[in-house]
Amino acid sequence: MSPIIAAPSSANSVNRRESHPHAGVVGRFAPSPTGALHTGSLVAAIGSYLMAKHAGGDWLLRLDDLDTRRQLPGMADDIMRTLELFGLHWDGEVSRQSRYLEEYGRAFAALQQQEVVYPCSCSRREIAGSASAPHHHDDGIPYPGTCRGGINDAAVVRSWRVRVPEEEICFVDFRKGHICQKLPDVSGDFALRRGDGEFAYQLAVVVDDFLTGVNQVVRGDDLLSSTPRQIYLQRLLGYPEPEYCHLPLVTGPDGMKLSKRDYLISHQLGSVAGRERAVLLAVLRFLGLNPPRDLDGAPCGALLEWGVAHFDPSHIPTRGGVILP
Ligand code: GLU
C-alpha cells in the first residue's frame, strides 16, 4: 500500500529522507514541553542520541506541543538549552507538533475513508463504570466498544475511535525482543481525536515520525504498551515501521516512576549548573556503559563521543532504577 500522506516538499520541509538521500538511521527525542526534563527524560534523550549516532544517523528534536492546556511557558526553550548544556546537538530544525495539524487531519480523513473510525459519545466516567471492562492496565480500562454500532443523532461526540483487530500486533524491540499485544485487551478501540477536534497523541506521533523520516524510536519503557497501537496505525496508513528500543525506567528511591516534579534537570532552574558531567556519567552507566578513568575530567562532548563509539543496546540493563543527579 502506498503511504496516504505525501511527505512535504516545500523549501522548509522537515523530511530528513528528502534532505539525506542516503536514507540512514533517523532517530529522535520528542519531549512534551509540559515540564522541565527529569533524569528519566534525559535517559531517553541520551539513549536515543547514542543509538542514532552509533549507527551514523541523524538525531532529531521534536517538541510534542499538541496539548496546549498542559504546556508551561518557557519550557520548550528550557528543554533545548538543557540539551545543549549536555552537548546533545540535534540535526536540522526542531519540529513542533502544533505545525502539523493539517497533516493529522489528512491522516484522520484517510482512516475515515477506510471506515475504521467511528464517533463515540461515552464519557470517561461511563467507560470507567463499564461492567464488561475485562482488565485494568496502566493505559486505563480498554474501551469496551459501546459505540461501535453507531450513536444517536442527538448524542454529543466526545471522541473519534479506531476499530482495533482481534489479531495480535507483534514487533521486535531492540532490548526486549519479540513483543506481541492484543489491542482489545489493552486499549480497545482507542481515540484518535477528541470531540473538540484535538488530535490524540497516538495518531500525532505516527504522522510526525513518518513526516520527519524517523525510522528508529528509542524512548522509555512507559511507552512500550503504546507501540502496538502506533504500529497498527502505521499499517493502516501504509507507513514504514520504525525500529524500536524501549529503555529501562528511572525510578525514585521508593521504586516509583518519576513524576514531572522529580529530579528536574533544567537550565532555567540551574539545577545542573557545573554538574553536567557527573549527571551524564551517571546516565551512561545507567545505559550499561562504563567510561574509562582516562575520561575523568573530560567535557560532556568527549564523554558523549566515547558513548557513541561504545554504545551497545545489548548491554542496557533489563531493570531500571535510581539515578541521583
Ligand atoms: N512526548 C512524549 C512524552 O514526553 C514522548 C513521545 C514518544 O517518544 O513517542 O512522553
PDB file of N, CA, C and O in Angstrom, residues 3 12 28 49-50 60 71 74 89 95 116 119 123 127 157 178 194 213 222 231-232 252 255 277 288:
ATOM      1  N   PRO A   3       1.903   5.140   0.927  1.00  0.00           N
ATOM      2  CA  PRO A   3       1.555   5.974   2.072  1.00  0.00           C
ATOM      3  C   PRO A   3       0.411   6.922   1.731  1.00  0.00           C
ATOM      4  O   PRO A   3       0.303   7.398   0.607  1.00  0.00           O
ATOM      5  N   ASN A  12      10.962  24.620   3.317  1.00  0.00           N
ATOM      6  CA  ASN A  12      11.269  24.409   4.740  1.00  0.00           C
ATOM      7  C   ASN A  12      10.834  23.020   5.200  1.00  0.00           C
ATOM      8  O   ASN A  12      10.546  22.796   6.357  1.00  0.00           O
ATOM      9  N   ARG A  28      15.161  10.145  17.109  1.00  0.00           N
ATOM     10  CA  ARG A  28      14.587  11.417  17.600  1.00  0.00           C
ATOM     11  C   ARG A  28      14.384  11.380  19.092  1.00  0.00           C
ATOM     12  O   ARG A  28      14.298  10.304  19.705  1.00  0.00           O
ATOM     13  N   TYR A  49      20.012   9.493  21.359  1.00  0.00           N
ATOM     14  CA  TYR A  49      21.151  10.140  20.693  1.00  0.00           C
ATOM     15  C   TYR A  49      22.256   9.108  20.401  1.00  0.00           C
ATOM     16  O   TYR A  49      22.742   8.989  19.279  1.00  0.00           O
ATOM     17  N   LEU A  50      22.619   8.353  21.447  1.00  0.00           N
ATOM     18  CA  LEU A  50      23.726   7.398  21.287  1.00  0.00           C
ATOM     19  C   LEU A  50      23.394   6.345  20.232  1.00  0.00           C
ATOM     20  O   LEU A  50      24.235   5.975  19.411  1.00  0.00           O
ATOM     21  N   LEU A  60      16.970  13.823  15.654  1.00  0.00           N
ATOM     22  CA  LEU A  60      16.084  14.987  15.528  1.00  0.00           C
ATOM     23  C   LEU A  60      15.466  15.350  16.872  1.00  0.00           C
ATOM     24  O   LEU A  60      15.331  14.487  17.746  1.00  0.00           O
ATOM     25  N   GLN A  71       0.832  22.829  28.716  1.00  0.00           N
ATOM     26  CA  GLN A  71       2.179  23.381  28.485  1.00  0.00           C
ATOM     27  C   GLN A  71       2.537  24.486  29.449  1.00  0.00           C
ATOM     28  O   GLN A  71       1.670  25.250  29.865  1.00  0.00           O
ATOM     29  N   GLY A  74       7.885  28.873  28.451  1.00  0.00           N
ATOM     30  CA  GLY A  74       9.345  28.853  28.611  1.00  0.00           C
ATOM     31  C   GLY A  74       9.946  27.459  28.649  1.00  0.00           C
ATOM     32  O   GLY A  74      11.158  27.301  28.599  1.00  0.00           O
ATOM     33  N   HIS A  89      23.454  17.934  20.547  1.00  0.00           N
ATOM     34  CA  HIS A  89      23.061  18.832  19.461  1.00  0.00           C
ATOM     35  C   HIS A  89      22.251  18.050  18.436  1.00  0.00           C
ATOM     36  O   HIS A  89      22.695  17.012  17.957  1.00  0.00           O
ATOM     37  N   SER A  95      11.251  20.284  15.141  1.00  0.00           N
ATOM     38  CA  SER A  95       9.872  20.268  14.643  1.00  0.00           C
ATOM     39  C   SER A  95       8.907  20.355  15.824  1.00  0.00           C
ATOM     40  O   SER A  95       9.270  20.050  16.957  1.00  0.00           O
ATOM     41  N   VAL A 116     -12.743   2.696   9.356  1.00  0.00           N
ATOM     42  CA  VAL A 116     -12.321   2.081  10.614  1.00  0.00           C
ATOM     43  C   VAL A 116     -12.514   3.054  11.782  1.00  0.00           C
ATOM     44  O   VAL A 116     -12.164   2.742  12.916  1.00  0.00           O
ATOM     45  N   PRO A 119     -17.623   7.678  15.602  1.00  0.00           N
ATOM     46  CA  PRO A 119     -17.796   8.645  16.691  1.00  0.00           C
ATOM     47  C   PRO A 119     -18.245   7.941  17.963  1.00  0.00           C
ATOM     48  O   PRO A 119     -18.964   6.940  17.907  1.00  0.00           O
ATOM     49  N   SER A 123     -18.543   9.058  28.017  1.00  0.00           N
ATOM     50  CA  SER A 123     -17.696   9.899  28.868  1.00  0.00           C
ATOM     51  C   SER A 123     -16.690   8.987  29.559  1.00  0.00           C
ATOM     52  O   SER A 123     -16.868   7.764  29.613  1.00  0.00           O
ATOM     53  N   ILE A 127     -17.061   4.957  30.719  1.00  0.00           N
ATOM     54  CA  ILE A 127     -16.121   3.878  30.368  1.00  0.00           C
ATOM     55  C   ILE A 127     -15.589   3.226  31.647  1.00  0.00           C
ATOM     56  O   ILE A 127     -15.533   2.001  31.761  1.00  0.00           O
ATOM     57  N   VAL A 157     -20.670  14.066  20.439  1.00  0.00           N
ATOM     58  CA  VAL A 157     -19.481  13.267  20.084  1.00  0.00           C
ATOM     59  C   VAL A 157     -18.349  13.684  21.010  1.00  0.00           C
ATOM     60  O   VAL A 157     -17.905  14.827  21.010  1.00  0.00           O
ATOM     61  N   HIS A 178      10.967 -10.004  21.074  1.00  0.00           N
ATOM     62  CA  HIS A 178       9.696 -10.138  20.374  1.00  0.00           C
ATOM     63  C   HIS A 178       8.541  -9.781  21.326  1.00  0.00           C
ATOM     64  O   HIS A 178       8.396 -10.390  22.373  1.00  0.00           O
ATOM     65  N   ARG A 194     -10.310  14.054  19.770  1.00  0.00           N
ATOM     66  CA  ARG A 194     -11.353  14.402  20.746  1.00  0.00           C
ATOM     67  C   ARG A 194     -12.514  15.060  20.033  1.00  0.00           C
ATOM     68  O   ARG A 194     -12.377  15.550  18.906  1.00  0.00           O
ATOM     69  N   GLY A 213      10.716  11.362   8.682  1.00  0.00           N
ATOM     70  CA  GLY A 213      11.604  10.291   8.230  1.00  0.00           C
ATOM     71  C   GLY A 213      12.216   9.486   9.367  1.00  0.00           C
ATOM     72  O   GLY A 213      13.232   8.815   9.179  1.00  0.00           O
ATOM     73  N   ASP A 222       7.829   3.201  29.598  1.00  0.00           N
ATOM     74  CA  ASP A 222       6.437   3.590  29.877  1.00  0.00           C
ATOM     75  C   ASP A 222       5.630   3.708  28.588  1.00  0.00           C
ATOM     76  O   ASP A 222       4.393   3.684  28.637  1.00  0.00           O
ATOM     77  N   ILE A 231       1.891   0.970  15.782  1.00  0.00           N
ATOM     78  CA  ILE A 231       2.205   0.111  14.632  1.00  0.00           C
ATOM     79  C   ILE A 231       0.926  -0.201  13.839  1.00  0.00           C
ATOM     80  O   ILE A 231       0.912  -0.209  12.612  1.00  0.00           O
ATOM     81  N   TYR A 232      -0.161  -0.404  14.561  1.00  0.00           N
ATOM     82  CA  TYR A 232      -1.443  -0.658  13.893  1.00  0.00           C
ATOM     83  C   TYR A 232      -1.795   0.529  12.976  1.00  0.00           C
ATOM     84  O   TYR A 232      -2.174   0.337  11.808  1.00  0.00           O
ATOM     85  N   GLY A 252      12.390   6.690  41.471  1.00  0.00           N
ATOM     86  CA  GLY A 252      12.837   7.353  42.694  1.00  0.00           C
ATOM     87  C   GLY A 252      13.350   6.278  43.649  1.00  0.00           C
ATOM     88  O   GLY A 252      13.214   5.075  43.370  1.00  0.00           O
ATOM     89  N   GLY A 255      11.276   3.323  44.336  1.00  0.00           N
ATOM     90  CA  GLY A 255      10.966   2.364  43.266  1.00  0.00           C
ATOM     91  C   GLY A 255       9.856   2.843  42.342  1.00  0.00           C
ATOM     92  O   GLY A 255       9.507   2.162  41.384  1.00  0.00           O
ATOM     93  N   ARG A 277      28.633  16.963  33.835  1.00  0.00           N
ATOM     94  CA  ARG A 277      29.472  15.772  33.605  1.00  0.00           C
ATOM     95  C   ARG A 277      29.069  14.622  34.519  1.00  0.00           C
ATOM     96  O   ARG A 277      28.970  13.486  34.090  1.00  0.00           O
ATOM     97  N   GLY A 288      24.400   1.112  30.678  1.00  0.00           N
ATOM     98  CA  GLY A 288      25.280  -0.046  30.518  1.00  0.00           C
ATOM     99  C   GLY A 288      26.669   0.286  30.002  1.00  0.00           C
ATOM    100  O   GLY A 288      27.401  -0.602  29.573  1.00  0.00           O
TER     101      GLY A 288
END
